[in-house]
PDB file of C-alpha atoms in Angstrom:
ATOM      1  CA  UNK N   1      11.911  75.156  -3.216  1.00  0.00           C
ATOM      2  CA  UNK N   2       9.165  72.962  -1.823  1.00  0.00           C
ATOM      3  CA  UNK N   3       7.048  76.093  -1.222  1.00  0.00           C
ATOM      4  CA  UNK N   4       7.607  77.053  -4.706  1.00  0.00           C
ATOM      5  CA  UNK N   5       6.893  73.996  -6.972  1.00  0.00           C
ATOM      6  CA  UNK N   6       5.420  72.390  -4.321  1.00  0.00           C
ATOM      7  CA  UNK N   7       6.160  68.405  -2.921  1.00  0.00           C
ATOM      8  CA  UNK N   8       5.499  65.577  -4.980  1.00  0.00           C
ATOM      9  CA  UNK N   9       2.586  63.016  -3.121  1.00  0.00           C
ATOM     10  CA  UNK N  10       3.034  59.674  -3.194  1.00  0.00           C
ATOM     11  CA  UNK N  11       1.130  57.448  -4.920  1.00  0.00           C
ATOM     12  CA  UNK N  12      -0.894  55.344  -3.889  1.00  0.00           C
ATOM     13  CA  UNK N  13      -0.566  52.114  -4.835  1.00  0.00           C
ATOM     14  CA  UNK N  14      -2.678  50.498  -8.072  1.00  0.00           C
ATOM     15  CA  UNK N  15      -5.832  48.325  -6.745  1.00  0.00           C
ATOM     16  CA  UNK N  16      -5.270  44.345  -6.978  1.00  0.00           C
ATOM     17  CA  UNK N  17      -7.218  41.745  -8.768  1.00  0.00           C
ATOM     18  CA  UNK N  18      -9.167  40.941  -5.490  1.00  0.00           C
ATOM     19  CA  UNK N  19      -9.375  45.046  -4.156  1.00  0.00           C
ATOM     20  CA  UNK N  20     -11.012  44.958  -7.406  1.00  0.00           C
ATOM     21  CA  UNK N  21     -13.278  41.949  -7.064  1.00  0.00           C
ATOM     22  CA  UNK N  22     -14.243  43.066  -3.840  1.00  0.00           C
ATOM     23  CA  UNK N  23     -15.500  46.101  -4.948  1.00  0.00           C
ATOM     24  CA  UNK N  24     -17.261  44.600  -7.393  1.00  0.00           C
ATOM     25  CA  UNK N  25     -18.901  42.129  -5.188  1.00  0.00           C
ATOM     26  CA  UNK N  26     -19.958  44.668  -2.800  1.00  0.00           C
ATOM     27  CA  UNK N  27     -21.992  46.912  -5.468  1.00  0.00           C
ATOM     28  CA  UNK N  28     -23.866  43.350  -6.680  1.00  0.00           C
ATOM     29  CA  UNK N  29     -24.363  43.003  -2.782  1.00  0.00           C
ATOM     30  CA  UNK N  30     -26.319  46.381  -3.152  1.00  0.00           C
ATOM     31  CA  UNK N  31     -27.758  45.929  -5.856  1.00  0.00           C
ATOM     32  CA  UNK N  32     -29.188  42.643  -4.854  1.00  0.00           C
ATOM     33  CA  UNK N  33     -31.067  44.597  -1.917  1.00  0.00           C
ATOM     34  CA  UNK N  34     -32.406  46.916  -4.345  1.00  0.00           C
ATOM     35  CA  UNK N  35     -34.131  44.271  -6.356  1.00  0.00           C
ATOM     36  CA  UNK N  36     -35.964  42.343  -3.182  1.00  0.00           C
ATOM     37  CA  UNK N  37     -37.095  45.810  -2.165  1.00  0.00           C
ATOM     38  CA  UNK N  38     -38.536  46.457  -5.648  1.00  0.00           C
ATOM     39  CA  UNK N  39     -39.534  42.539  -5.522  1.00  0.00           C
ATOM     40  CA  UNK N  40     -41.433  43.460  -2.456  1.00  0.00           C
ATOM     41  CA  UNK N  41     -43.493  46.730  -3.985  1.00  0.00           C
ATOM     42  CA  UNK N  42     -44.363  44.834  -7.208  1.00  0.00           C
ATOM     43  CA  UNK N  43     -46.068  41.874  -5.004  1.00  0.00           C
ATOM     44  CA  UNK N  44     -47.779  44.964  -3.051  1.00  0.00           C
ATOM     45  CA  UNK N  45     -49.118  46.445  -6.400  1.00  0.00           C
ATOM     46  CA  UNK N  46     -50.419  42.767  -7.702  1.00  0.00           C
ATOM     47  CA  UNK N  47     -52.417  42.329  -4.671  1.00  0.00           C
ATOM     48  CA  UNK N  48     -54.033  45.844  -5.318  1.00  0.00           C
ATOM     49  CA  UNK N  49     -54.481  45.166  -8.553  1.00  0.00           C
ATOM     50  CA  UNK N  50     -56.732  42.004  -7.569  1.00  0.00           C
ATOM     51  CA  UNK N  51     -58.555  43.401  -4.685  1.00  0.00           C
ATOM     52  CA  UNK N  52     -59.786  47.151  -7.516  1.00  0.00           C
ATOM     53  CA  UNK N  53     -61.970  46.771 -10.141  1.00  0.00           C
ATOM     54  CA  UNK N  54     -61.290  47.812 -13.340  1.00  0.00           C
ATOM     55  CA  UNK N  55     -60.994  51.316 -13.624  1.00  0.00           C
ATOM     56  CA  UNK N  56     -58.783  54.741 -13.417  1.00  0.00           C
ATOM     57  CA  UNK N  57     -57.689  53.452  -9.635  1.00  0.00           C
ATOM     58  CA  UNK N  58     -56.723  50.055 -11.227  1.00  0.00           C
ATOM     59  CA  UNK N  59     -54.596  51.869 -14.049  1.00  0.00           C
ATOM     60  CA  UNK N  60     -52.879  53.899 -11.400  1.00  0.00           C
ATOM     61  CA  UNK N  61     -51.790  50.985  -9.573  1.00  0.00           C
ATOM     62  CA  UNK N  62     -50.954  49.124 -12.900  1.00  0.00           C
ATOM     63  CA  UNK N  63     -48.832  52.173 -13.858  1.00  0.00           C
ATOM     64  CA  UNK N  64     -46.825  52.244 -10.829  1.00  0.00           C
ATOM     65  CA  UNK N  65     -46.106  48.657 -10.764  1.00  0.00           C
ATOM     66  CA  UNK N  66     -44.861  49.646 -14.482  1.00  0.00           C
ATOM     67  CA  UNK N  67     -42.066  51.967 -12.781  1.00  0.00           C
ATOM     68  CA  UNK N  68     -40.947  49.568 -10.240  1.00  0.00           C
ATOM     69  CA  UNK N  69     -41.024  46.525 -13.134  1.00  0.00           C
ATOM     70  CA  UNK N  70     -38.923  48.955 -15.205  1.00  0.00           C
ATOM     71  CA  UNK N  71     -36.271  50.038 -12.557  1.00  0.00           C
ATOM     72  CA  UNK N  72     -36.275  46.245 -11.268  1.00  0.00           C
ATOM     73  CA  UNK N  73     -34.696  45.029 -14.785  1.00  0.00           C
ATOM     74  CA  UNK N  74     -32.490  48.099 -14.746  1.00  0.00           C
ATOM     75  CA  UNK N  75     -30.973  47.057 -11.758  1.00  0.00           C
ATOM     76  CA  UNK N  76     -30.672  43.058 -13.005  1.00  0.00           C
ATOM     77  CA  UNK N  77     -28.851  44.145 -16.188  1.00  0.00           C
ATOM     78  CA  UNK N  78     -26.582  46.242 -13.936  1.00  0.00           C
ATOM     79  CA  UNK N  79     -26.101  42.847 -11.881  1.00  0.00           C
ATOM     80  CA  UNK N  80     -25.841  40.638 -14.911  1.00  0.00           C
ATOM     81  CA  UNK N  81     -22.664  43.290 -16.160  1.00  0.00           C
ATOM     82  CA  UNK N  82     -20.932  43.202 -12.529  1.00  0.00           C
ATOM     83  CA  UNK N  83     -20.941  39.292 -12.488  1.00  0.00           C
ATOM     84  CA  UNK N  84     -19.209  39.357 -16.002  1.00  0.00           C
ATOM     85  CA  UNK N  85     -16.562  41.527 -14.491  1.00  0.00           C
ATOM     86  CA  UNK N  86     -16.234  39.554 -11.651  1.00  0.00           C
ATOM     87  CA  UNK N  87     -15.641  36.696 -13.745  1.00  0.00           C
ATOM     88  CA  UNK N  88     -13.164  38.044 -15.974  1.00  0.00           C
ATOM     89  CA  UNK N  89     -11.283  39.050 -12.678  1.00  0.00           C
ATOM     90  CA  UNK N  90     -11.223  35.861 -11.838  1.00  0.00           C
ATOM     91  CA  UNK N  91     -10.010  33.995 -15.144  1.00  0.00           C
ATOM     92  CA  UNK N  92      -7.235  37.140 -14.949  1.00  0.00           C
ATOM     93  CA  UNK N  93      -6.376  36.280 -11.010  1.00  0.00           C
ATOM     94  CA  UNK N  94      -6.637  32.770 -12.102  1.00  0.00           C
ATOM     95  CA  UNK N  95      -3.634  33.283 -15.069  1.00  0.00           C
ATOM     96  CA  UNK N  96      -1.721  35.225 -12.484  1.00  0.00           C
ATOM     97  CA  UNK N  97      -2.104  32.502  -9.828  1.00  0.00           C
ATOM     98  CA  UNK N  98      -0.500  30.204 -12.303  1.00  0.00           C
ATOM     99  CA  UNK N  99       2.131  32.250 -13.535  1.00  0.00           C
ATOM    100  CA  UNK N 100       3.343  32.930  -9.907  1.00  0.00           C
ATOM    101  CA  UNK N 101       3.102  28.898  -9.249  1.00  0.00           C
ATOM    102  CA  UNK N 102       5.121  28.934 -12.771  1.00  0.00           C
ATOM    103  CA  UNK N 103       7.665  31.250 -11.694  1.00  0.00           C
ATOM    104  CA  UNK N 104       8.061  29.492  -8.249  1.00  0.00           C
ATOM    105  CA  UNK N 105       8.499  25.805 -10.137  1.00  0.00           C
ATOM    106  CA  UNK N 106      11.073  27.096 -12.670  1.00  0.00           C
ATOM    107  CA  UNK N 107      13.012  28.799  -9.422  1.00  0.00           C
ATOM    108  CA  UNK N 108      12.897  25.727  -7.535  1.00  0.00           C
ATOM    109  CA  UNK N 109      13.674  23.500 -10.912  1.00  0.00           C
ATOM    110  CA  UNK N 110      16.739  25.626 -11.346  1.00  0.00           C
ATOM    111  CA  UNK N 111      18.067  25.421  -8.123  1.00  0.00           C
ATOM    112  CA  UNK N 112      17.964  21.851  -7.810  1.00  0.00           C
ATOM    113  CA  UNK N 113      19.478  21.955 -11.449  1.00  0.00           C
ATOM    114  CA  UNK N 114      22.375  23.515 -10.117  1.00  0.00           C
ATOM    115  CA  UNK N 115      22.650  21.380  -6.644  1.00  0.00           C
ATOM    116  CA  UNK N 116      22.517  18.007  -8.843  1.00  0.00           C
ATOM    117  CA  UNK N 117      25.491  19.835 -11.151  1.00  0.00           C
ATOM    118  CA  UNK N 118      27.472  20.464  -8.053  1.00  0.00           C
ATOM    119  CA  UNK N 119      27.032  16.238  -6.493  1.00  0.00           C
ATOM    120  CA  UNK N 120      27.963  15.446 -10.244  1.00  0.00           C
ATOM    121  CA  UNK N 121      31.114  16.960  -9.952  1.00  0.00           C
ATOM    122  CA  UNK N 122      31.887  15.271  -7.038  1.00  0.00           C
ATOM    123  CA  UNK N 123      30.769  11.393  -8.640  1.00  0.00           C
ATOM    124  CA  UNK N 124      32.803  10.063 -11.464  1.00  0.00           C
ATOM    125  CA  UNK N 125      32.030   7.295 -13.625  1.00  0.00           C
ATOM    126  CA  UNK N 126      35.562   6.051 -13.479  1.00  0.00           C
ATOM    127  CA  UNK N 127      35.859   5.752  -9.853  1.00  0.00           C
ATOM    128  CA  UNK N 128      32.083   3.772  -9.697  1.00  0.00           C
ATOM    129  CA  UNK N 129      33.502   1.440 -12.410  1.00  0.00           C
ATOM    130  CA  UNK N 130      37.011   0.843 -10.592  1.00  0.00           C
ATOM    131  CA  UNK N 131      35.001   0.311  -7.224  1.00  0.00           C
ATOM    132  CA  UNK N 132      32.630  -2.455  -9.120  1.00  0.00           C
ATOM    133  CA  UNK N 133      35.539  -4.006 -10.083  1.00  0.00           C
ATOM    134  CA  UNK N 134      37.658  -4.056  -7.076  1.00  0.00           C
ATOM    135  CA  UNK N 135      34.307  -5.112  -5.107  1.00  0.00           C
ATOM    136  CA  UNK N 136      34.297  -8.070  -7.365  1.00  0.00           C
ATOM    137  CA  UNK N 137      38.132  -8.989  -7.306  1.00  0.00           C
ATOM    138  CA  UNK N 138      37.265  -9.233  -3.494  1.00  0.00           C
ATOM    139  CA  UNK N 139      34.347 -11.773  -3.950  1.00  0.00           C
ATOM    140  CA  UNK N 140      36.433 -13.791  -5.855  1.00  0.00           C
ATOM    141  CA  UNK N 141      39.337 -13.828  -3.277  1.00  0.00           C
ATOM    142  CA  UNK N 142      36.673 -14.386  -0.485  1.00  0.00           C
ATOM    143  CA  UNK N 143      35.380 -17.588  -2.171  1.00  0.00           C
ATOM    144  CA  UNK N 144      38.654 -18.858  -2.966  1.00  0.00           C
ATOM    145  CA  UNK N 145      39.366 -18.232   1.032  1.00  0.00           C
ATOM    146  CA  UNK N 146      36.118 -19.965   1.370  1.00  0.00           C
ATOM    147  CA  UNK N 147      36.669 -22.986  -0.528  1.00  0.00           C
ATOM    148  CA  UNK N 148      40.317 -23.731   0.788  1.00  0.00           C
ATOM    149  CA  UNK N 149      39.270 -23.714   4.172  1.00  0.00           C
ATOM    150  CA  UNK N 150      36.245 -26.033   3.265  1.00  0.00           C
ATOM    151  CA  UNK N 151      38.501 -28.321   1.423  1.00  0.00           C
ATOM    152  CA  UNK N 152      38.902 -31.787   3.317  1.00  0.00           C
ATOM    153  CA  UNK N 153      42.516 -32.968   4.071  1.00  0.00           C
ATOM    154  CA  UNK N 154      41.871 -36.667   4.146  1.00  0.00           C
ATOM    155  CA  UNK N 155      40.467 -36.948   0.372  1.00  0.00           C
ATOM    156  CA  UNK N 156      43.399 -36.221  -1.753  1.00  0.00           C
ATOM    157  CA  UNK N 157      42.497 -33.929  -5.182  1.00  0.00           C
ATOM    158  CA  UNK N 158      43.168 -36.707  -8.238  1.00  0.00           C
ATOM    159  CA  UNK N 159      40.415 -38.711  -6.794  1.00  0.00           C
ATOM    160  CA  UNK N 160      38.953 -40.434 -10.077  1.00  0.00           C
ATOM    161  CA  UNK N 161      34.813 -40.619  -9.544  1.00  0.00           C
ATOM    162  CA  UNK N 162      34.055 -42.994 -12.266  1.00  0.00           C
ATOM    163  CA  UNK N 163      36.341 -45.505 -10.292  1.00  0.00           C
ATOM    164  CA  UNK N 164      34.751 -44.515  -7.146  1.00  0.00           C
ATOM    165  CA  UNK N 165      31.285 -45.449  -8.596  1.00  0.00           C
ATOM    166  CA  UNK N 166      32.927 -48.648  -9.681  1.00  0.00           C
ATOM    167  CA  UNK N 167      33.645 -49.712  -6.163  1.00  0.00           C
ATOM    168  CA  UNK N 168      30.367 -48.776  -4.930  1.00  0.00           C
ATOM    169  CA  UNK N 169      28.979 -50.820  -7.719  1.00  0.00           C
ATOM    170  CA  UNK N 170      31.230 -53.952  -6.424  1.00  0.00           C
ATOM    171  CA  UNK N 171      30.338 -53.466  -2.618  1.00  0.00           C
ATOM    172  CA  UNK N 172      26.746 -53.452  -3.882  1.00  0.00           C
ATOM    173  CA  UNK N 173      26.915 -57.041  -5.669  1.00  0.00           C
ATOM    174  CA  UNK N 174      29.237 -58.413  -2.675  1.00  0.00           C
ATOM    175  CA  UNK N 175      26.390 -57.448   0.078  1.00  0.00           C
ATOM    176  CA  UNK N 176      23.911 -59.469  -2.352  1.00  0.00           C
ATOM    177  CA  UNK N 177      25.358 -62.524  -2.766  1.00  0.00           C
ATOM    178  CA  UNK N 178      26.350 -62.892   1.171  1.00  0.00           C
ATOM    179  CA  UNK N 179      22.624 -62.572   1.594  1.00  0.00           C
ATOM    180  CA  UNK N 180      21.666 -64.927  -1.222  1.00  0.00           C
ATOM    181  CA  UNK N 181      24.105 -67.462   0.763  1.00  0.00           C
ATOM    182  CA  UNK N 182      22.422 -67.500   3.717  1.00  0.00           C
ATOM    183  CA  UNK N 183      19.642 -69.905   4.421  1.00  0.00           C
ATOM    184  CA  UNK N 184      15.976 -68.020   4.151  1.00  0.00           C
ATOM    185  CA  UNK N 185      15.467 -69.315   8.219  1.00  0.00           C
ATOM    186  CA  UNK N 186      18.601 -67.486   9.292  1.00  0.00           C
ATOM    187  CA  UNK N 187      18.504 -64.419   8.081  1.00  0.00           C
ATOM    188  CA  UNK N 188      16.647 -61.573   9.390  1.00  0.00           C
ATOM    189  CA  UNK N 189      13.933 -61.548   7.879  1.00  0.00           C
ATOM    190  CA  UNK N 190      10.387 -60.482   9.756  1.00  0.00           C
ATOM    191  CA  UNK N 191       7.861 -62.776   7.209  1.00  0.00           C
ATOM    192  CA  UNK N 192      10.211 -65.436   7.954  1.00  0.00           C
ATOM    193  CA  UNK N 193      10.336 -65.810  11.125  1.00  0.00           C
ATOM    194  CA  UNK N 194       9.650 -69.294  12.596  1.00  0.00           C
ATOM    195  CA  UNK N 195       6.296 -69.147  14.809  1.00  0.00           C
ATOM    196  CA  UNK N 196       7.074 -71.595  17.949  1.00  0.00           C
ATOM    197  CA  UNK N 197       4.771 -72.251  20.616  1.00  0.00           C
ATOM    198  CA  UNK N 198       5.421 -70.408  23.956  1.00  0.00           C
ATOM    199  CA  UNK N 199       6.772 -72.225  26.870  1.00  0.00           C
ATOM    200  CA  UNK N 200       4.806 -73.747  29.527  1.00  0.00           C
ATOM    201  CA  UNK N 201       4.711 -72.010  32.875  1.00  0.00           C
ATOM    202  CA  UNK N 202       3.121 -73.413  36.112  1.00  0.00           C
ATOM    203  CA  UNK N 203       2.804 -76.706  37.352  1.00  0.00           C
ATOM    204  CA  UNK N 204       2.096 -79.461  34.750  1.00  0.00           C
ATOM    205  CA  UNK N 205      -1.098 -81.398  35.487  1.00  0.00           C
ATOM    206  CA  UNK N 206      -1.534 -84.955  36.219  1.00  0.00           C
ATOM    207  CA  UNK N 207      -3.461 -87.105  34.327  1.00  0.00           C
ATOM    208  CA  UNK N 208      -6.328 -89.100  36.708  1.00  0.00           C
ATOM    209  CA  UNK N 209      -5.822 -92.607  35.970  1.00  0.00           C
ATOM    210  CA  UNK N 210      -1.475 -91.847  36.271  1.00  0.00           C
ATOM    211  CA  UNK N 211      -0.076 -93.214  40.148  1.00  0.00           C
ATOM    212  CA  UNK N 212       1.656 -90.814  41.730  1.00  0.00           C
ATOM    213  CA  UNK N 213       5.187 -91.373  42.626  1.00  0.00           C
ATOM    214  CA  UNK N 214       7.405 -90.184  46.228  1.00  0.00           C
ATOM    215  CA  UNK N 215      10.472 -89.098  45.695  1.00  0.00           C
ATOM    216  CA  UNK N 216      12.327 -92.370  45.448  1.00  0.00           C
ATOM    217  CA  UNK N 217      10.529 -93.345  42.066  1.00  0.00           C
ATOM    218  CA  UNK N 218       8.197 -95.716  43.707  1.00  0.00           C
ATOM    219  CA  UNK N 219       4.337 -95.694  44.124  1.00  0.00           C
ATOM    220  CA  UNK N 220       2.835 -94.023  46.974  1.00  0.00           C
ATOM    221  CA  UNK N 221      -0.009 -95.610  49.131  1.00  0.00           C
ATOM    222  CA  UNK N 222      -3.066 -93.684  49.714  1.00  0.00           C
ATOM    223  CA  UNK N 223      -3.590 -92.188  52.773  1.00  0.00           C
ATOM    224  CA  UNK N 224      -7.529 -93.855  52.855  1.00  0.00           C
ATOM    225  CA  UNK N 225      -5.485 -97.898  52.852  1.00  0.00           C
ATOM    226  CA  UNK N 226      -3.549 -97.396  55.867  1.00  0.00           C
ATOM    227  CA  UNK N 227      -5.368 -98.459  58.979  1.00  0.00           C
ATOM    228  CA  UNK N 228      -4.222 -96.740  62.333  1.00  0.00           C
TER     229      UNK N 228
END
């Protein structure tokens, strides 16, 4: 049956924005090369032109310069059309570039869509509320704990504090009339202080024109009156 109708070919495959680019780039590439050669005759023919005089050998070289002038903006407007198909093939690749990154952000937005569905299910309002509330029925019980153990067991509870204030008051006016009582040289007072002189230390002297007396109370004799 092959033999008869013959075997179907495969396809090849339809180019893609940047086969096509690249093919496009490559004939401005040649193009391009064209022009600097043509560049390169017409600065040939100017020279000639300035180094003949006017004449039929100056309008020969004129007329060929005129051929390679013509065929040099042939080949730019060829150029100029290739670069506006390059850049329409790149405003197209440019859509398609963000319709993939489009495509890519919706899967991805969808997917954690569904993962955030499936921790919802698993976190209930209700039980967050209840567990608020139990955490604070425990604070309270923990300072309650707190404050019984801090609580002293000396001071009884039905302690009045405007009476307590009173006796401070009291102790207050007792402490100043004890020192109001006390004469200003007794009490401890720094400015007050009574400034005596220091006591003597060494031997006392004696006064020249005083006798000296022994032991017994009674005059002594110089030693210069006795006589040996």
């Amino acid at each position: 049956m092959k033999k008869i109708f013959g075997a179907k070919k495969n396809k090849d495959p339809p180019p893609t924005i940047q086969d096509a680019t690249d093919g496009i780039t490559k004939r401005g590439d040649t193009i391009d090369e064209k022009i600097k050669k043509l560049d390169a005759e017409l600065a040939r023919y100017k020279e000639q032109i300035k180094k003949t005089r006017p004449g039929p050998a100056q309008e020969a070289v004129k007329a060929r310069a005129m051929r390679v002038l013509k065929q040099r903006r042939m080949y730019e407007g060829q150029r100029d059309m290739l670069y506006n198909q390059t850049y329409n093939l790149d405003q197209v690749a440019f859509a398609a570039e963000g319709l993939k990154d489009a495509q890519q952000t919706m899967t991805a937005m969808k997917a954690a869509n569904k993962e955030l569905k499936g921790m919802m299910k698993t976190v209930k309002l209700e039980d967050i509320d209840s567990m608020q509330d139990e955490m604070m029925d425990l604070m309270d019980v923990s300072n309650e704990i707190q404050e019984t153990l801090g609580r002293s067991y000396n001071v009884p509870d039905d302690i009045d504090e405007e009476e307590l204030m009173g006796e401070l008051d009291a102790l207050e006016a007792d402490m100043d009339f004890e020192s109001e009582s006390v004469p200003s040289y007794l009490q401890p007072d720094q400015e007050s202080e009574l400034n005596l002189p220091a006591a003597p230390t060494g031997h006392a002297a004696v006064p020249a024109n005083q006798q000296q007396e022994d032991e017994l109370g009674l005059p002594t004799v110089p030693q210069a009156s006795i006589r040996t």
